[in-house]
Short mmCIF file of C-alpha atoms in Angstrom, two decimals:
data_model
loop_
_atom_site.label_atom_id
_atom_site.label_comp_id
_atom_site.label_asym_id
_atom_site.label_seq_id
_atom_site.Cartn_x
_atom_site.Cartn_y
_atom_site.Cartn_z
CA MET A 1 0.16 0.13 0.09
CA SER A 2 2.53 2.17 0.77
CA ARG A 3 4.44 1.66 -2.64
CA LEU A 4 1.00 2.24 -4.49
CA ILE A 5 0.91 5.69 -2.64
CA LYS A 6 4.62 6.77 -3.24
CA ASN A 7 3.67 5.74 -6.98
CA THR A 8 0.72 7.57 -6.91
CA VAL A 9 2.13 10.70 -5.31
CA LEU A 10 5.17 11.11 -7.53
CA SER A 11 3.58 10.36 -10.67
CA PRO A 12 3.34 13.58 -13.30
CA LEU A 13 -0.03 12.14 -14.46
CA VAL A 14 -1.34 13.03 -11.42
CA THR A 15 0.63 15.73 -10.14
CA GLY A 16 0.83 17.63 -13.72
CA PRO A 17 -2.76 17.79 -13.76
CA LEU A 18 -3.46 18.54 -10.49
CA LEU A 19 -1.23 21.76 -10.49
CA TYR A 20 -2.84 22.62 -13.95
CA LEU A 21 -6.24 22.66 -12.44
CA LEU A 22 -5.11 24.57 -9.37
CA THR A 23 -2.95 27.45 -11.23
CA ALA A 24 -3.77 27.41 -14.80
CA SER A 25 -7.40 26.31 -15.07
CA PRO A 26 -10.66 28.91 -15.66
CA PRO A 27 -11.31 30.77 -13.02
CA SER A 28 -14.50 28.79 -12.34
CA ILE A 29 -13.01 25.49 -12.16
CA ARG A 30 -10.01 26.83 -10.09
CA ASP A 31 -11.89 28.44 -7.55
CA ALA A 32 -14.72 25.57 -7.30
CA LEU A 33 -11.43 23.24 -6.38
CA LEU A 34 -9.65 25.33 -3.96
CA LEU A 35 -12.74 26.05 -2.02
CA ARG A 36 -13.05 21.80 -1.62
CA LEU A 37 -9.41 21.64 -0.35
CA PRO A 38 -9.16 21.67 3.26
CA ILE A 39 -5.82 23.62 2.67
CA LYS A 40 -5.49 27.13 3.69
CA ASN A 41 -1.96 27.60 2.70
CA THR A 42 -2.10 27.56 -0.96
CA THR A 43 1.28 28.83 -1.64
CA ALA A 44 2.79 25.95 0.38
CA LEU A 45 0.41 22.97 -1.92
CA PHE A 46 1.68 24.91 -4.91
CA MET A 47 5.11 24.63 -3.95
CA SER A 48 4.92 21.30 -3.02
CA LEU A 49 3.20 19.73 -6.31
CA LYS A 50 5.86 21.25 -8.63
CA TRP A 51 8.45 19.77 -6.73
CA LEU A 52 6.41 16.50 -6.86
CA LEU A 53 6.08 16.97 -10.27
CA ALA A 54 9.50 17.78 -11.21
CA ILE A 55 11.22 14.75 -9.06
CA GLY A 56 7.96 12.75 -10.87
CA LEU A 57 9.56 13.70 -14.22
CA ILE A 58 13.12 12.91 -13.14
CA ARG A 59 12.14 9.66 -12.03
CA LYS A 60 10.13 8.75 -15.38
CA ALA A 61 13.39 10.38 -17.18
CA ASN A 62 15.96 7.61 -14.95
CA LYS A 63 13.45 4.90 -15.52
CA VAL A 64 13.17 5.27 -19.74
CA LEU A 65 17.13 5.91 -19.29
CA SER A 66 17.53 2.56 -17.49
CA ASP A 67 15.23 0.75 -19.44
CA TRP A 68 17.20 1.56 -22.63
CA ALA A 69 20.89 1.02 -20.83
CA ASP A 70 19.09 -3.05 -19.97
CA ASN A 71 18.00 -3.19 -23.18
CA LYS A 72 21.85 -2.68 -24.70
CA TRP A 73 21.34 0.92 -26.27
CA ILE A 74 18.09 -0.38 -28.51
CA TRP A 75 15.35 1.73 -28.37
CA LYS A 76 12.69 -0.69 -29.83
CA ASP A 77 13.07 -4.72 -30.43
CA ASP A 78 12.00 -6.91 -33.16
CA LYS A 79 9.60 -9.21 -31.09
CA SER A 80 8.03 -10.74 -34.75
CA VAL A 81 11.11 -12.63 -34.14
CA TRP A 82 10.05 -14.48 -31.40
CA HIS A 83 7.58 -17.57 -31.64
CA TRP A 84 7.08 -19.20 -28.61
CA GLU A 85 5.59 -22.10 -29.86
CA THR A 86 9.05 -23.14 -31.28
CA GLU A 87 11.09 -21.35 -28.64
CA VAL A 88 13.23 -23.81 -26.86
CA ALA A 89 14.47 -22.68 -23.18
CA VAL A 90 16.92 -24.57 -21.05
CA VAL A 91 16.35 -24.08 -17.05
CA THR A 92 19.00 -25.64 -14.75
CA GLY A 93 18.00 -26.78 -11.28
CA GLY A 94 14.48 -26.87 -12.97
CA SER A 95 13.41 -30.13 -11.17
CA ASN A 96 11.97 -28.27 -8.00
CA GLY A 97 11.14 -24.95 -6.11
CA ILE A 98 11.53 -21.71 -8.31
CA GLY A 99 12.66 -23.44 -11.40
CA ALA A 100 10.00 -26.19 -11.51
CA MET A 101 7.68 -23.29 -11.11
CA VAL A 102 9.39 -21.09 -14.27
CA ALA A 103 9.50 -24.27 -16.44
CA LYS A 104 5.52 -24.52 -15.85
CA GLY A 105 4.76 -21.00 -16.86
CA LEU A 106 7.20 -21.15 -19.39
CA VAL A 107 5.19 -24.20 -21.14
CA SER A 108 2.10 -23.05 -20.42
CA ASN A 109 2.96 -20.55 -23.13
CA GLY A 110 3.83 -22.72 -25.74
CA ILE A 111 7.67 -22.59 -25.12
CA LYS A 112 9.50 -25.98 -24.92
CA VAL A 113 11.67 -26.76 -21.80
CA ALA A 114 14.84 -28.65 -21.30
CA VAL A 115 15.48 -28.94 -17.40
CA ILE A 116 18.74 -30.23 -16.56
CA ASP A 117 19.68 -31.33 -13.02
CA VAL A 118 21.13 -33.49 -10.88
CA GLN A 119 17.36 -34.50 -9.14
CA PRO A 120 14.79 -35.76 -11.28
CA LEU A 121 11.74 -33.97 -11.71
CA SER A 122 9.05 -33.29 -9.02
CA GLU A 123 5.67 -35.26 -9.58
CA ASP A 124 3.90 -32.15 -10.68
CA LEU A 125 6.12 -32.01 -13.30
CA ILE A 126 6.65 -35.11 -14.59
CA ASN A 127 3.59 -35.68 -16.91
CA CYS A 128 3.96 -31.73 -17.81
CA PRO A 129 3.95 -31.70 -21.79
CA ASN A 130 6.74 -29.90 -23.52
CA ILE A 131 8.87 -30.47 -20.51
CA SER A 132 11.83 -32.97 -21.21
CA PHE A 133 14.43 -34.02 -18.19
CA TYR A 134 18.29 -34.33 -18.81
CA GLN A 135 20.19 -35.49 -15.90
CA CYS A 136 23.26 -33.39 -15.72
CA ASP A 137 25.38 -32.18 -12.88
CA VAL A 138 25.83 -28.54 -14.18
CA THR A 139 29.36 -28.38 -12.41
CA SER A 140 30.86 -30.65 -14.72
CA ARG A 141 31.86 -29.00 -17.95
CA GLY A 142 31.73 -32.59 -20.13
CA ALA A 143 27.75 -33.05 -18.46
CA VAL A 144 26.77 -29.90 -19.96
CA GLN A 145 28.32 -30.54 -23.59
CA LYS A 146 26.55 -34.28 -23.25
CA ALA A 147 22.96 -32.53 -22.24
CA GLY A 148 23.67 -29.81 -24.99
CA LYS A 149 24.15 -31.89 -27.54
CA ALA A 150 20.73 -34.19 -26.88
CA ILE A 151 18.62 -31.14 -25.97
CA ARG A 152 20.05 -29.84 -29.79
CA ALA A 153 19.39 -33.33 -31.20
CA ALA A 154 15.83 -33.60 -29.35
CA LEU A 155 14.23 -30.28 -29.31
CA GLY A 156 16.52 -27.59 -31.54
CA SER A 157 18.75 -25.26 -30.51
CA PRO A 158 17.96 -23.20 -27.28
CA SER A 159 17.58 -19.49 -27.91
CA ILE A 160 16.88 -19.10 -24.19
CA LEU A 161 18.74 -20.31 -20.90
CA ILE A 162 18.12 -19.56 -17.31
CA ASN A 163 20.56 -20.56 -14.88
CA ASN A 164 18.62 -20.87 -11.70
CA ALA A 165 20.81 -24.24 -10.37
CA GLY A 166 21.78 -22.78 -7.08
CA ILE A 167 22.75 -24.11 -3.27
CA GLY A 168 23.30 -22.78 -0.34
CA ASN A 169 25.08 -23.32 3.30
CA ALA A 170 24.27 -21.88 6.41
CA GLY A 171 27.69 -21.41 8.61
CA ASN A 172 30.31 -19.39 9.77
CA ILE A 173 33.65 -18.66 7.55
CA LEU A 174 35.81 -20.73 9.85
CA ASP A 175 32.93 -23.67 9.88
CA VAL A 176 32.84 -24.67 6.62
CA SER A 177 34.45 -27.47 4.79
CA PRO A 178 36.53 -27.31 1.59
CA GLU A 179 34.21 -29.96 -0.22
CA LYS A 180 31.14 -27.40 0.57
CA LEU A 181 32.79 -24.44 -0.36
CA ARG A 182 33.82 -25.57 -3.73
CA ALA A 183 30.40 -27.41 -4.21
CA ILE A 184 28.37 -23.97 -3.93
CA PHE A 185 31.21 -21.79 -5.78
CA ASP A 186 31.06 -24.81 -8.91
CA VAL A 187 26.92 -24.80 -8.49
CA ASN A 188 25.99 -20.77 -7.89
CA LEU A 189 28.98 -19.41 -10.02
CA ILE A 190 31.14 -21.47 -12.15
CA SER A 191 28.42 -24.08 -13.86
CA GLN A 192 27.26 -20.55 -15.88
CA TRP A 193 30.40 -20.30 -17.71
CA TYR A 194 29.89 -23.83 -18.83
CA THR A 195 25.86 -23.50 -19.69
CA VAL A 196 27.03 -19.94 -21.16
CA GLN A 197 30.02 -21.63 -23.36
CA GLU A 198 27.39 -24.21 -24.35
CA PHE A 199 24.22 -22.17 -25.54
CA LEU A 200 25.54 -18.80 -26.54
CA PRO A 201 27.39 -19.91 -29.43
CA ASP A 202 23.81 -20.77 -31.47
CA MET A 203 22.13 -17.53 -30.01
CA ILE A 204 24.87 -15.75 -31.89
CA GLU A 205 24.58 -17.35 -34.87
CA LYS A 206 20.91 -16.55 -34.76
CA ARG A 207 21.33 -13.16 -33.69
CA LYS A 208 18.74 -14.08 -31.03
CA GLY A 209 18.44 -15.27 -27.50
CA HIS A 210 17.89 -14.66 -23.46
CA ILE A 211 20.01 -15.38 -20.88
CA MET A 212 18.75 -15.02 -17.17
CA SER A 213 20.36 -15.59 -13.84
CA THR A 214 19.00 -16.11 -10.64
CA ALA A 215 20.95 -14.11 -7.94
CA SER A 216 19.62 -12.60 -4.66
CA MET A 217 19.24 -9.77 -2.51
CA ALA A 218 22.45 -10.83 -0.49
CA SER A 219 24.26 -9.82 -4.41
CA PHE A 220 24.21 -6.21 -2.28
CA LEU A 221 25.66 -7.00 0.86
CA GLY A 222 27.15 -9.79 2.85
CA ILE A 223 25.56 -11.74 5.71
CA ALA A 224 26.95 -12.93 8.79
CA GLY A 225 26.78 -16.68 8.45
CA MET A 226 26.38 -16.93 4.92
CA VAL A 227 29.40 -15.52 3.49
CA ASP A 228 30.01 -17.80 0.84
CA TYR A 229 26.85 -17.81 -0.56
CA CYS A 230 26.93 -13.98 -0.66
CA SER A 231 30.09 -14.65 -2.35
CA THR A 232 28.73 -16.68 -5.15
CA LYS A 233 25.65 -13.80 -5.74
CA VAL A 234 27.87 -10.84 -6.11
CA GLY A 235 29.83 -12.80 -8.67
CA ALA A 236 26.99 -13.79 -10.41
CA LEU A 237 26.14 -9.96 -10.50
CA ALA A 238 29.38 -9.55 -11.93
CA PHE A 239 29.22 -12.37 -14.85
CA HIS A 240 25.47 -10.69 -15.99
CA GLU A 241 27.28 -7.07 -16.04
CA GLY A 242 30.32 -8.88 -18.25
CA LEU A 243 28.43 -11.09 -20.12
CA ALA A 244 26.45 -8.16 -21.46
CA GLN A 245 29.33 -6.44 -22.21
CA GLU A 246 30.61 -9.09 -24.13
CA ILE A 247 27.84 -9.75 -26.11
CA LYS A 248 27.54 -6.09 -27.39
CA TYR A 249 31.59 -5.43 -27.67
CA ARG A 250 33.09 -9.02 -28.60
CA TYR A 251 29.97 -10.73 -30.22
CA ASN A 252 28.23 -7.39 -31.54
CA CYS A 253 24.87 -9.42 -31.23
CA PRO A 254 22.81 -6.53 -28.53
CA GLU A 255 19.77 -8.53 -29.85
CA ILE A 256 20.01 -11.33 -27.19
CA LYS A 257 19.05 -10.19 -23.99
CA THR A 258 20.80 -10.57 -20.68
CA THR A 259 18.77 -10.11 -17.13
CA ILE A 260 19.55 -10.63 -13.49
CA ILE A 261 17.05 -11.11 -10.57
CA HIS A 262 17.34 -10.82 -7.22
CA PRO A 263 14.60 -12.04 -5.27
CA GLY A 264 14.78 -11.51 -1.15
CA TRP A 265 14.31 -14.52 1.07
CA THR A 266 11.64 -17.14 -0.66
CA ARG A 267 10.17 -19.94 0.81
CA THR A 268 12.17 -23.00 -0.80
CA ARG A 269 14.33 -25.82 0.70
CA LEU A 270 17.20 -23.90 0.78
CA VAL A 271 15.93 -21.15 3.15
CA LYS A 272 13.33 -24.09 5.17
CA PRO A 273 16.62 -24.20 7.61
CA LEU A 274 16.55 -20.70 8.50
CA GLU A 275 12.81 -19.91 8.66
CA LYS A 276 12.39 -19.73 12.53
CA ALA A 277 15.37 -17.23 12.69
CA LEU A 278 14.34 -15.12 10.03
CA GLN A 279 10.90 -14.49 11.43
CA LYS A 280 12.94 -14.02 14.34
CA ALA A 281 14.28 -11.18 13.05
CA GLY A 282 11.40 -9.58 11.88
CA GLN A 283 11.76 -11.05 7.72
CA SER A 284 9.25 -11.38 5.48
CA ILE A 285 9.31 -14.78 3.33
CA MET A 286 8.57 -14.17 -0.50
CA ASP A 287 6.07 -17.13 -2.11
CA PRO A 288 8.57 -18.75 -4.92
CA LYS A 289 5.72 -18.33 -7.27
CA THR A 290 6.34 -14.44 -7.20
CA VAL A 291 9.45 -15.30 -8.54
CA ALA A 292 8.88 -17.42 -10.86
CA ASP A 293 6.27 -15.45 -12.26
CA ALA A 294 8.62 -12.39 -12.26
CA MET A 295 10.91 -14.59 -14.75
CA VAL A 296 8.36 -15.52 -17.03
CA ARG A 297 6.87 -12.46 -17.70
CA GLN A 298 10.51 -10.85 -18.54
CA ILE A 299 11.12 -13.66 -20.60
CA LEU A 300 7.68 -12.87 -22.75
CA GLU A 301 8.53 -9.31 -22.58
CA VAL A 302 11.53 -10.07 -24.32
CA LYS A 303 13.22 -7.29 -21.96
CA GLY A 304 16.58 -7.41 -20.45
CA GLY A 305 18.12 -5.96 -17.27
CA GLN A 306 17.86 -6.20 -13.59
CA ILE A 307 14.81 -7.56 -11.54
CA ILE A 308 14.98 -6.52 -7.47
CA LEU A 309 12.15 -8.04 -5.78
CA GLY A 310 13.01 -6.05 -2.62
CA PRO A 311 14.11 -2.82 -1.93
CA THR A 312 14.64 -0.87 -4.97
CA ALA A 313 17.43 1.30 -3.24
CA ALA A 314 19.46 -2.08 -2.89
CA PRO A 315 22.14 -1.55 -5.70
CA ALA A 316 23.15 1.77 -4.21
CA LEU A 317 23.94 0.54 -0.46
CA ARG A 318 27.50 1.32 -1.86
CA ALA A 319 27.01 4.65 -2.47
CA LEU A 320 26.16 5.41 1.15
CA PRO A 321 28.07 6.37 3.99
CA SER A 322 30.47 3.60 5.71
CA TRP A 323 28.84 4.24 8.53
CA LEU A 324 25.32 3.81 7.10
CA GLN A 325 26.28 0.86 5.39
CA GLU A 326 27.42 -0.97 8.61
CA ARG A 327 24.59 -0.33 10.27
CA ILE A 328 22.43 -1.99 7.66
CA ARG A 329 24.49 -5.09 7.76
CA ASP A 330 24.65 -5.29 11.44
CA LYS A 331 20.94 -5.37 11.18
CA THR A 332 21.13 -8.87 9.25
CA ALA A 333 23.79 -10.32 11.89
CA GLN A 334 21.05 -12.65 13.41
CA GLN A 335 19.27 -13.48 10.13
CA ALA A 336 21.44 -16.64 9.56
CA THR A 337 22.45 -18.21 12.86
CA VAL A 338 21.87 -21.92 12.21
CA ARG A 339 24.22 -24.71 10.70
CA ALA A 340 22.09 -26.44 7.64
CA THR A 341 23.58 -28.76 5.11
CA THR A 342 23.62 -27.84 1.48
CA ALA A 343 20.07 -27.57 0.25
CA VAL A 344 18.96 -27.03 -3.45
CA ALA A 345 17.26 -23.84 -4.20
#
C-alpha cells in the first residue's frame, strides 16, 4: 500500500494535471477546487506540487534511460522474431522449487523446456507436456556438453537459458568445509560459464536469445553466517554485467537479452532451515511463485536488465556512507544463526 501511495504521489500523470487545474485552469474550475480543499496555505500546496512534479519527471526520465541501457541501447526490439511455440528454453535446477515453477510458466505459453538437474523431476512436472528432463551435473563441463548435444538433437537449439541452479550453506567462515565451499561456488557461479559456453554460440549465430541468472538480494551485501553464498551471488552479478558487455562488444550481438533477478528471502528448501531465525528477525519470506512469475514475465516481454524483488534502493547501498552501510549490515547479523547442510534452491 505504501508503495502504491508513493507511486501515485510521484506520478507526473497525477501531479501535472492537478497542478494545472489549481493554477492555470479557468477561474470557475480553479476556485471551485480550491474551496473544496481543506488547505489554507495554497502557496505551500502549489510549491509542493511543483516539487513532486519535478521529482516525478526525473524518476520517469531515469526509468526510461535505465530501460534503454538494460536493453543494450536498443530503442525498439523486433519482437516478431520470437515465436513461443518454436522456442526452446533450458532451465538449470528446474526439477523443484523456483526452477520448476518457471518451467511450468514457460510451457503454459507454448515454450518447450529442457530441465537439466542432478535431481529427477518433481511429481507435478513428470507428466507436464513440453518438459523434457536431462540428468546433468552442471558443475561438469563435459556433462553440460553432453546434455546440450542431446537437447539440440531432440528439441532444437535453445534460444532461452535460465541459470537457476543454486545451493546454500548456513555456517560461519571458520566452519565451512573445503568440499562445501567448492560445491557452492561450482553450482552457483562456475556452472554459468559452462552453460553459457554451451548455448550462447547458437544464439549469436541466430542473433536471438535470452540468458537469465537467478541471484539474490545477497548480491548487494554480505551476511554473517552466509558469506560463501553471498560471495557467489556477488559473482553472479559481475558475471551478468560482464556477459552483457561481451555480447555487445565482443560478439556484436546486442539483440541477445541478459537478465538477472534478485529475490529476497524466498520459501524454498534452501531457506527452510533459516525460517524461524528469519521470522524472529522480522524478515518477510516471499512465495516462490512470485519470483517465478517475474522471471517468466521478463522472458515473454523480451526485456533485459535487473529485476529487484525487494528494496529497490538496494543497488545504491555501496554509495551510502560507511557508517550507514555498516548499520544496515548489523541488522542482518542474526538472520542466519543456524548451521544447515547444503540444500538445493
